[in-house]
């Protein structure tokens, strides 16, 4: 990480291409883009109609000739050309002109843990298409740990859990590196699908995609525990008739429906702890787990982890932007590298 820090300080901007949101940090300016990773395209002429928030609102509401696409899936770019077009539009002409004036433009990007060579190459090519002459890749786990203030450079354990839309990443860090980590292909989208399937099977109700989040927010307080509200009213479409219908949903049944995807996350945490050296596990007993990522705000998830692991669980102050803020701190030089002097002979 020491060598990487020196290289990162030369970068001019950083990008976090997430499955749910795209964020851009410009050195000396700060966070300039925080929009959904969505684009709307006219299939007749290939024109880009909208990106970001407006394109996300168009999901499921467009005529046949307009297609809403997500060029990023699971933190990996699956459509390089569309990702480049989306980023250009999100940055705007003014910011892109400012970046193009930089001599030998350098960029940094967050990549998921254990991202393969093809996934890394897709990220690099996306930023090269924006004019970057060199691209530095940073593990999302390290960037998020720096962004939420964990002491990653010290010889002590720090456990982080990045709750993304498509996957959950869990790692134990020490001395600026990842000691052990696990990537679980279960995220906020899996929880959404579990809720949609439960309502379809039990209540014969088709829930619009944009109504899943309000349902999760309805599980306020200790939503994933038995202390949450007993029921909540949901509006959707009847499977048989196609007409609009409202049902009162038992939140206890919803909690049971989302246990399956969340159980996989608990198994991943257990595997990381089993693979971790005993001395570091002893540190974690007091320090606990730091949760970051947009899905970390799922009501009651932290309490569920406390009951399952017996360790303290903390949610970062702004969990959704920890990764981009962490890589931004590296760009600005606010993170000092660990210096190890060899012992004198």
CSV table of N, CA and C in Angstrom, one decimal, residues 160-292:
chain,number,residue,atom,x,y,z
A,160,UNK,N,-14.2,-4.8,8.4
A,160,UNK,CA,-15.1,-4.0,7.6
A,160,UNK,C,-16.0,-4.9,6.8
A,161,UNK,N,-17.3,-4.4,6.6
A,161,UNK,CA,-18.3,-5.1,5.9
A,161,UNK,C,-18.9,-4.1,4.9
A,162,UNK,N,-18.6,-4.3,3.6
A,162,UNK,CA,-19.1,-3.4,2.6
A,162,UNK,C,-20.4,-4.0,2.0
A,163,UNK,N,-21.6,-3.4,2.4
A,163,UNK,CA,-22.9,-3.9,2.0
A,163,UNK,C,-23.3,-3.2,0.7
A,164,UNK,N,-23.0,-3.9,-0.5
A,164,UNK,CA,-23.4,-3.3,-1.7
A,164,UNK,C,-24.7,-3.7,-2.2
A,165,UNK,N,-25.1,-3.3,-3.5
A,165,UNK,CA,-26.3,-3.6,-4.0
A,165,UNK,C,-26.3,-5.1,-4.6
A,166,UNK,N,-25.2,-5.5,-5.1
A,166,UNK,CA,-25.1,-6.8,-5.8
A,166,UNK,C,-24.3,-7.8,-4.9
A,167,UNK,N,-23.5,-7.4,-4.1
A,167,UNK,CA,-22.6,-8.3,-3.3
A,167,UNK,C,-22.3,-7.6,-1.9
A,168,UNK,N,-21.9,-8.5,-1.0
A,168,UNK,CA,-21.4,-8.1,0.3
A,168,UNK,C,-19.9,-8.5,0.4
A,169,UNK,N,-19.1,-7.6,0.8
A,169,UNK,CA,-17.6,-7.9,1.0
A,169,UNK,C,-17.3,-7.8,2.4
A,170,UNK,N,-16.6,-8.8,3.0
A,170,UNK,CA,-16.2,-8.8,4.4
A,170,UNK,C,-14.7,-9.0,4.4
A,171,UNK,N,-14.0,-8.2,5.3
A,171,UNK,CA,-12.5,-8.4,5.3
A,171,UNK,C,-12.0,-8.0,6.7
A,172,UNK,N,-10.8,-8.5,7.0
A,172,UNK,CA,-10.1,-8.1,8.2
A,172,UNK,C,-8.8,-7.5,7.7
A,173,UNK,N,-8.5,-6.3,8.1
A,173,UNK,CA,-7.4,-5.5,7.6
A,173,UNK,C,-6.4,-5.3,8.8
A,174,UNK,N,-5.1,-5.3,8.4
A,174,UNK,CA,-4.0,-5.0,9.4
A,174,UNK,C,-2.8,-4.6,8.6
A,175,UNK,N,-2.1,-3.6,9.1
A,175,UNK,CA,-0.8,-3.1,8.5
A,175,UNK,C,-1.1,-2.7,7.0
A,176,UNK,N,-2.2,-2.1,6.7
A,176,UNK,CA,-2.5,-1.5,5.4
A,176,UNK,C,-2.8,-2.6,4.4
A,177,UNK,N,-3.0,-3.8,4.7
A,177,UNK,CA,-3.3,-4.9,3.8
A,177,UNK,C,-4.5,-5.7,4.3
A,178,UNK,N,-5.0,-6.5,3.3
A,178,UNK,CA,-6.1,-7.4,3.6
A,178,UNK,C,-5.5,-8.7,4.1
A,179,UNK,N,-5.9,-9.1,5.4
A,179,UNK,CA,-5.4,-10.4,6.0
A,179,UNK,C,-6.3,-11.5,5.4
A,180,UNK,N,-7.6,-11.4,5.5
A,180,UNK,CA,-8.5,-12.4,4.9
A,180,UNK,C,-9.8,-11.7,4.5
A,181,UNK,N,-10.4,-12.2,3.5
A,181,UNK,CA,-11.6,-11.5,3.0
A,181,UNK,C,-12.5,-12.5,2.3
A,182,UNK,N,-13.7,-12.2,2.2
A,182,UNK,CA,-14.7,-13.0,1.5
A,182,UNK,C,-15.7,-12.1,0.8
A,183,UNK,N,-16.0,-12.5,-0.5
A,183,UNK,CA,-17.0,-11.8,-1.2
A,183,UNK,C,-18.3,-12.7,-1.4
A,184,UNK,N,-19.4,-12.2,-0.8
A,184,UNK,CA,-20.6,-13.0,-0.9
A,184,UNK,C,-21.5,-12.4,-1.9
A,185,UNK,N,-22.0,-13.2,-2.9
A,185,UNK,CA,-22.8,-12.6,-4.0
A,185,UNK,C,-24.3,-12.3,-3.6
A,186,UNK,N,-24.4,-11.7,-2.4
A,186,UNK,CA,-25.7,-11.3,-1.9
A,186,UNK,C,-25.6,-9.9,-1.4
A,187,UNK,N,-26.6,-9.1,-1.9
A,187,UNK,CA,-26.6,-7.7,-1.5
A,187,UNK,C,-28.0,-7.2,-1.4
A,188,UNK,N,-28.1,-5.9,-1.5
A,188,UNK,CA,-29.5,-5.2,-1.3
A,188,UNK,C,-30.4,-5.7,-2.3
A,189,UNK,N,-30.0,-6.0,-3.6
A,189,UNK,CA,-30.9,-6.4,-4.6
A,189,UNK,C,-31.4,-7.8,-4.3
A,190,UNK,N,-30.7,-8.7,-3.7
A,190,UNK,CA,-31.2,-10.0,-3.3
A,190,UNK,C,-32.3,-9.9,-2.3
A,191,UNK,N,-32.1,-8.9,-1.3
A,191,UNK,CA,-33.2,-8.7,-0.3
A,191,UNK,C,-34.4,-8.2,-1.0
A,192,UNK,N,-34.3,-7.3,-2.0
A,192,UNK,CA,-35.4,-6.8,-2.7
A,192,UNK,C,-36.1,-7.9,-3.4
A,193,UNK,N,-35.4,-8.8,-4.1
A,193,UNK,CA,-36.0,-9.9,-4.8
A,193,UNK,C,-36.8,-10.8,-3.9
A,194,UNK,N,-36.2,-11.1,-2.7
A,194,UNK,CA,-36.9,-11.9,-1.7
A,194,UNK,C,-38.2,-11.4,-1.3
A,195,UNK,N,-38.3,-10.0,-1.1
A,195,UNK,CA,-39.5,-9.4,-0.7
A,195,UNK,C,-40.5,-9.5,-1.9
A,196,UNK,N,-40.1,-9.2,-3.1
A,196,UNK,CA,-41.0,-9.2,-4.3
A,196,UNK,C,-41.6,-10.7,-4.4
A,197,UNK,N,-40.7,-11.7,-4.3
A,197,UNK,CA,-41.2,-13.1,-4.5
A,197,UNK,C,-42.2,-13.4,-3.4
A,198,UNK,N,-41.9,-13.0,-2.2
A,198,UNK,CA,-42.8,-13.3,-1.0
A,198,UNK,C,-44.2,-12.7,-1.3
A,199,UNK,N,-44.3,-11.4,-1.7
A,199,UNK,CA,-45.6,-10.8,-2.0
A,199,UNK,C,-46.3,-11.5,-3.1
A,200,UNK,N,-45.5,-11.9,-4.1
A,200,UNK,CA,-46.2,-12.6,-5.3
A,200,UNK,C,-46.8,-13.9,-4.9
A,201,UNK,N,-46.0,-14.7,-4.1
A,201,UNK,CA,-46.5,-16.0,-3.8
A,201,UNK,C,-47.6,-16.0,-2.7
A,202,UNK,N,-47.4,-15.2,-1.7
A,202,UNK,CA,-48.3,-15.2,-0.5
A,202,UNK,C,-49.5,-14.3,-0.7
A,203,UNK,N,-49.4,-13.2,-1.4
A,203,UNK,CA,-50.5,-12.3,-1.6
A,203,UNK,C,-50.9,-12.1,-3.0
A,204,UNK,N,-50.3,-12.8,-4.0
A,204,UNK,CA,-50.6,-12.6,-5.4
A,204,UNK,C,-50.6,-11.2,-5.8
A,205,UNK,N,-49.5,-10.5,-5.4
A,205,UNK,CA,-49.4,-9.1,-5.6
A,205,UNK,C,-48.0,-8.8,-6.3
A,206,UNK,N,-48.1,-8.1,-7.4
A,206,UNK,CA,-46.8,-7.7,-8.1
A,206,UNK,C,-46.5,-6.3,-7.6
A,207,UNK,N,-45.3,-6.2,-7.0
A,207,UNK,CA,-44.8,-5.0,-6.4
A,207,UNK,C,-43.9,-4.2,-7.4
A,208,UNK,N,-44.3,-3.0,-7.7
A,208,UNK,CA,-43.4,-2.2,-8.6
A,208,UNK,C,-42.0,-2.1,-8.0
A,209,UNK,N,-41.0,-2.1,-8.9
A,209,UNK,CA,-39.6,-2.1,-8.4
A,209,UNK,C,-39.3,-0.9,-7.5
A,210,UNK,N,-39.9,0.2,-7.8
A,210,UNK,CA,-39.6,1.4,-7.0
A,210,UNK,C,-40.4,1.5,-5.7
A,211,UNK,N,-41.1,0.4,-5.4
A,211,UNK,CA,-41.9,0.4,-4.1
A,211,UNK,C,-41.2,-0.5,-3.1
A,212,UNK,N,-40.1,-1.2,-3.5
A,212,UNK,CA,-39.4,-2.1,-2.5
A,212,UNK,C,-38.7,-1.3,-1.4
A,213,UNK,N,-38.0,-0.2,-1.8
A,213,UNK,CA,-37.4,0.5,-0.7
A,213,UNK,C,-38.3,1.1,0.3
A,214,UNK,N,-39.4,1.7,-0.1
A,214,UNK,CA,-40.4,2.2,0.9
A,214,UNK,C,-40.9,1.1,1.8
A,215,UNK,N,-41.0,-0.1,1.3
A,215,UNK,CA,-41.4,-1.2,2.2
A,215,UNK,C,-40.3,-1.5,3.2
A,216,UNK,N,-39.1,-1.5,2.8
A,216,UNK,CA,-38.0,-1.7,3.8
A,216,UNK,C,-38.0,-0.6,4.8
A,217,UNK,N,-38.2,0.7,4.4
A,217,UNK,CA,-38.2,1.8,5.3
A,217,UNK,C,-39.4,1.7,6.3
A,218,UNK,N,-40.5,1.0,5.8
A,218,UNK,CA,-41.6,0.8,6.7
A,218,UNK,C,-41.3,-0.1,7.9
A,219,UNK,N,-40.2,-0.9,7.7
A,219,UNK,CA,-39.7,-1.7,8.8
A,219,UNK,C,-38.8,-0.9,9.6
A,220,UNK,N,-39.3,0.2,10.1
A,220,UNK,CA,-38.5,1.2,10.8
A,220,UNK,C,-38.1,0.7,12.2
A,221,UNK,N,-37.3,1.5,12.9
A,221,UNK,CA,-36.8,1.0,14.2
A,221,UNK,C,-36.0,-0.2,14.1
A,222,UNK,N,-36.4,-1.2,14.9
A,222,UNK,CA,-35.7,-2.5,14.8
A,222,UNK,C,-36.5,-3.4,13.8
A,223,UNK,N,-36.4,-3.0,12.5
A,223,UNK,CA,-37.2,-3.6,11.5
A,223,UNK,C,-37.0,-5.1,11.3
A,224,UNK,N,-35.8,-5.6,11.4
A,224,UNK,CA,-35.5,-7.0,11.1
A,224,UNK,C,-35.6,-7.8,12.4
A,225,UNK,N,-36.1,-7.2,13.5
A,225,UNK,CA,-36.2,-7.9,14.7
A,225,UNK,C,-37.7,-8.0,15.1
A,226,UNK,N,-38.1,-8.7,16.1
A,226,UNK,CA,-39.5,-8.9,16.5
A,226,UNK,C,-40.0,-7.6,17.1
A,227,UNK,N,-39.2,-6.6,17.3
A,227,UNK,CA,-39.7,-5.4,18.0
A,227,UNK,C,-40.1,-4.3,17.0
A,228,UNK,N,-40.1,-4.7,15.7
A,228,UNK,CA,-40.5,-3.7,14.6
A,228,UNK,C,-42.1,-3.7,14.6
A,229,UNK,N,-42.6,-2.9,13.6
A,229,UNK,CA,-44.1,-2.8,13.5
A,229,UNK,C,-44.7,-4.1,13.0
A,230,UNK,N,-45.9,-4.3,13.4
A,230,UNK,CA,-46.5,-5.6,13.2
A,230,UNK,C,-47.0,-5.8,11.7
A,231,UNK,N,-47.4,-4.7,11.1
A,231,UNK,CA,-47.9,-4.8,9.7
A,231,UNK,C,-47.7,-3.4,9.0
A,232,UNK,N,-47.8,-3.4,7.7
A,232,UNK,CA,-47.8,-2.2,6.9
A,232,UNK,C,-48.6,-2.4,5.6
A,233,UNK,N,-49.1,-1.4,5.1
A,233,UNK,CA,-50.0,-1.5,3.9
A,233,UNK,C,-49.1,-1.2,2.6
A,234,UNK,N,-49.3,-2.1,1.6
A,234,UNK,CA,-48.5,-2.1,0.4
A,234,UNK,C,-49.5,-2.0,-0.8
A,235,UNK,N,-49.1,-1.2,-1.8
A,235,UNK,CA,-49.9,-1.0,-3.0
A,235,UNK,C,-49.2,-1.7,-4.1
A,236,UNK,N,-49.9,-2.4,-5.0
A,236,UNK,CA,-49.3,-3.1,-6.1
A,236,UNK,C,-50.4,-3.5,-7.1
A,237,UNK,N,-50.0,-4.5,-8.0
A,237,UNK,CA,-50.9,-4.9,-9.0
A,237,UNK,C,-51.3,-6.4,-8.8
A,238,UNK,N,-52.6,-6.7,-8.9
A,238,UNK,CA,-53.0,-8.1,-8.7
A,238,UNK,C,-52.5,-9.0,-9.8
A,239,UNK,N,-52.0,-10.1,-9.5
A,239,UNK,CA,-51.4,-11.0,-10.5
A,239,UNK,C,-52.5,-11.6,-11.4
A,240,UNK,N,-53.7,-11.9,-10.9
A,240,UNK,CA,-54.7,-12.5,-11.7
A,240,UNK,C,-55.5,-11.5,-12.6
A,241,UNK,N,-55.9,-10.4,-12.0
A,241,UNK,CA,-56.7,-9.4,-12.7
A,241,UNK,C,-55.9,-8.3,-13.3
A,242,UNK,N,-54.7,-8.0,-12.8
A,242,UNK,CA,-54.0,-6.9,-13.4
A,242,UNK,C,-54.4,-5.5,-12.8
A,243,UNK,N,-55.4,-5.5,-11.9
A,243,UNK,CA,-55.9,-4.3,-11.4
A,243,UNK,C,-55.0,-3.9,-10.1
A,244,UNK,N,-55.1,-2.6,-9.8
A,244,UNK,CA,-54.4,-2.1,-8.6
A,244,UNK,C,-55.1,-2.6,-7.4
A,245,UNK,N,-54.3,-3.0,-6.4
A,245,UNK,CA,-54.8,-3.6,-5.2
A,245,UNK,C,-53.9,-3.2,-4.0
A,246,UNK,N,-54.5,-3.1,-2.8
A,246,UNK,CA,-53.7,-2.8,-1.6
A,246,UNK,C,-53.9,-4.0,-0.6
A,247,UNK,N,-52.8,-4.4,0.0
A,247,UNK,CA,-52.9,-5.5,1.0
A,247,UNK,C,-52.1,-5.0,2.2
A,248,UNK,N,-52.5,-5.6,3.4
A,248,UNK,CA,-51.8,-5.3,4.6
A,248,UNK,C,-50.9,-6.5,4.8
A,249,UNK,N,-49.6,-6.2,4.9
A,249,UNK,CA,-48.6,-7.2,4.9
A,249,UNK,C,-48.0,-7.4,6.4
A,250,UNK,N,-48.0,-8.7,6.8
A,250,UNK,CA,-47.4,-9.0,8.1
A,250,UNK,C,-45.9,-8.9,8.0
A,251,UNK,N,-45.3,-7.9,8.7
A,251,UNK,CA,-43.9,-7.7,8.6
A,251,UNK,C,-43.1,-8.9,9.2
A,252,UNK,N,-43.7,-9.7,10.1
A,252,UNK,CA,-42.9,-10.8,10.6
A,252,UNK,C,-42.7,-11.8,9.4
A,253,UNK,N,-43.7,-12.0,8.5
A,253,UNK,CA,-43.5,-12.8,7.4
A,253,UNK,C,-42.4,-12.3,6.4
A,254,UNK,N,-42.4,-11.0,6.3
A,254,UNK,CA,-41.4,-10.3,5.4
A,254,UNK,C,-40.0,-10.6,6.0
A,255,UNK,N,-39.9,-10.5,7.3
A,255,UNK,CA,-38.6,-10.7,8.0
A,255,UNK,C,-38.1,-12.1,7.7
A,256,UNK,N,-39.1,-13.1,7.8
A,256,UNK,CA,-38.7,-14.5,7.6
A,256,UNK,C,-38.3,-14.7,6.1
A,257,UNK,N,-38.9,-14.0,5.2
A,257,UNK,CA,-38.6,-14.1,3.7
A,257,UNK,C,-37.2,-13.7,3.4
A,258,UNK,N,-36.7,-12.7,4.1
A,258,UNK,CA,-35.4,-12.2,3.8
A,258,UNK,C,-34.3,-12.8,4.6
A,259,UNK,N,-34.6,-13.8,5.4
A,259,UNK,CA,-33.6,-14.4,6.2
A,259,UNK,C,-32.7,-15.3,5.4
A,260,UNK,N,-33.2,-15.8,4.3
A,260,UNK,CA,-32.3,-16.7,3.4
A,260,UNK,C,-31.1,-16.0,2.8
A,261,UNK,N,-31.3,-14.8,2.2
A,261,UNK,CA,-30.1,-14.1,1.7
A,261,UNK,C,-29.2,-13.6,2.8
A,262,UNK,N,-29.8,-13.2,3.9
A,262,UNK,CA,-29.0,-12.7,5.0
A,262,UNK,C,-28.2,-13.8,5.7
A,263,UNK,N,-28.7,-15.0,5.6
A,263,UNK,CA,-28.0,-16.1,6.2
A,263,UNK,C,-26.7,-16.3,5.5
A,264,UNK,N,-26.7,-16.1,4.2
A,264,UNK,CA,-25.4,-16.3,3.4
A,264,UNK,C,-24.4,-15.3,3.8
A,265,UNK,N,-24.8,-14.1,4.2
A,265,UNK,CA,-23.9,-13.0,4.7
A,265,UNK,C,-23.3,-13.5,6.0
A,266,UNK,N,-24.1,-14.0,6.9
A,266,UNK,CA,-23.6,-14.5,8.2
A,266,UNK,C,-22.6,-15.6,8.0
A,267,UNK,N,-22.8,-16.5,7.1
A,267,UNK,CA,-21.9,-17.6,6.8
A,267,UNK,C,-20.5,-17.0,6.3
A,268,UNK,N,-20.6,-16.0,5.5
A,268,UNK,CA,-19.4,-15.3,5.0
A,268,UNK,C,-18.6,-14.7,6.1
A,269,UNK,N,-19.3,-14.0,7.0
A,269,UNK,CA,-18.6,-13.4,8.2
A,269,UNK,C,-17.9,-14.5,9.0
A,270,UNK,N,-18.6,-15.7,9.2
A,270,UNK,CA,-18.0,-16.8,10.0
A,270,UNK,C,-16.8,-17.3,9.3
A,271,UNK,N,-16.8,-17.4,8.0
A,271,UNK,CA,-15.6,-18.0,7.3
A,271,UNK,C,-14.4,-17.0,7.4
A,272,UNK,N,-14.7,-15.7,7.3
A,272,UNK,CA,-13.6,-14.7,7.5
A,272,UNK,C,-13.0,-14.9,8.9
A,273,UNK,N,-13.8,-15.0,9.9
A,273,UNK,CA,-13.3,-15.1,11.3
A,273,UNK,C,-12.5,-16.4,11.5
A,274,UNK,N,-13.0,-17.5,10.9
A,274,UNK,CA,-12.3,-18.8,11.0
A,274,UNK,C,-10.9,-18.7,10.4
A,275,UNK,N,-10.8,-18.0,9.3
A,275,UNK,CA,-9.5,-17.9,8.5
A,275,UNK,C,-8.6,-16.9,9.1
A,276,UNK,N,-9.0,-16.1,10.1
A,276,UNK,CA,-8.2,-15.0,10.6
A,276,UNK,C,-7.4,-15.5,11.8
A,277,UNK,N,-6.1,-15.0,11.9
A,277,UNK,CA,-5.3,-15.4,13.0
A,277,UNK,C,-5.9,-15.1,14.4
A,278,UNK,N,-5.7,-15.9,15.4
A,278,UNK,CA,-6.3,-15.7,16.7
A,278,UNK,C,-6.0,-14.3,17.3
A,279,UNK,N,-4.8,-13.8,17.2
A,279,UNK,CA,-4.5,-12.5,17.8
A,279,UNK,C,-5.4,-11.4,17.2
A,280,UNK,N,-5.6,-11.5,15.9
A,280,UNK,CA,-6.5,-10.4,15.3
A,280,UNK,C,-7.9,-10.6,15.7
A,281,UNK,N,-8.4,-11.8,15.9
A,281,UNK,CA,-9.8,-12.1,16.3
A,281,UNK,C,-10.0,-11.5,17.7
A,282,UNK,N,-8.9,-11.6,18.5
A,282,UNK,CA,-9.0,-11.0,19.9
A,282,UNK,C,-9.2,-9.5,19.8
A,283,UNK,N,-8.5,-8.9,18.9
A,283,UNK,CA,-8.7,-7.4,18.7
A,283,UNK,C,-10.2,-7.1,18.3
A,284,UNK,N,-10.7,-7.9,17.5
A,284,UNK,CA,-12.1,-7.7,16.9
A,284,UNK,C,-13.2,-7.9,18.0
A,285,UNK,N,-12.9,-8.6,19.0
A,285,UNK,CA,-13.9,-8.8,20.1
A,285,UNK,C,-14.2,-7.5,20.8
A,286,UNK,N,-13.3,-6.6,20.8
A,286,UNK,CA,-13.5,-5.3,21.4
A,286,UNK,C,-13.9,-4.3,20.4
A,287,UNK,N,-13.3,-4.3,19.2
A,287,UNK,CA,-13.5,-3.3,18.2
A,287,UNK,C,-14.7,-3.5,17.4
A,288,UNK,N,-15.0,-4.8,17.1
A,288,UNK,CA,-16.2,-5.1,16.3
A,288,UNK,C,-16.1,-4.9,14.8
A,289,UNK,N,-17.3,-4.8,14.2
A,289,UNK,CA,-17.4,-4.8,12.8
A,289,UNK,C,-17.9,-3.4,12.4
A,290,UNK,N,-17.3,-2.8,11.3
A,290,UNK,CA,-17.7,-1.5,10.8
A,290,UNK,C,-18.5,-1.8,9.5
A,291,UNK,N,-19.8,-1.3,9.4
A,291,UNK,CA,-20.6,-1.6,8.3
A,291,UNK,C,-20.6,-0.3,7.4
A,292,UNK,N,-20.4,-0.5,6.1
A,292,UNK,CA,-20.4,0.6,5.1
A,292,UNK,C,-21.2,0.1,3.9
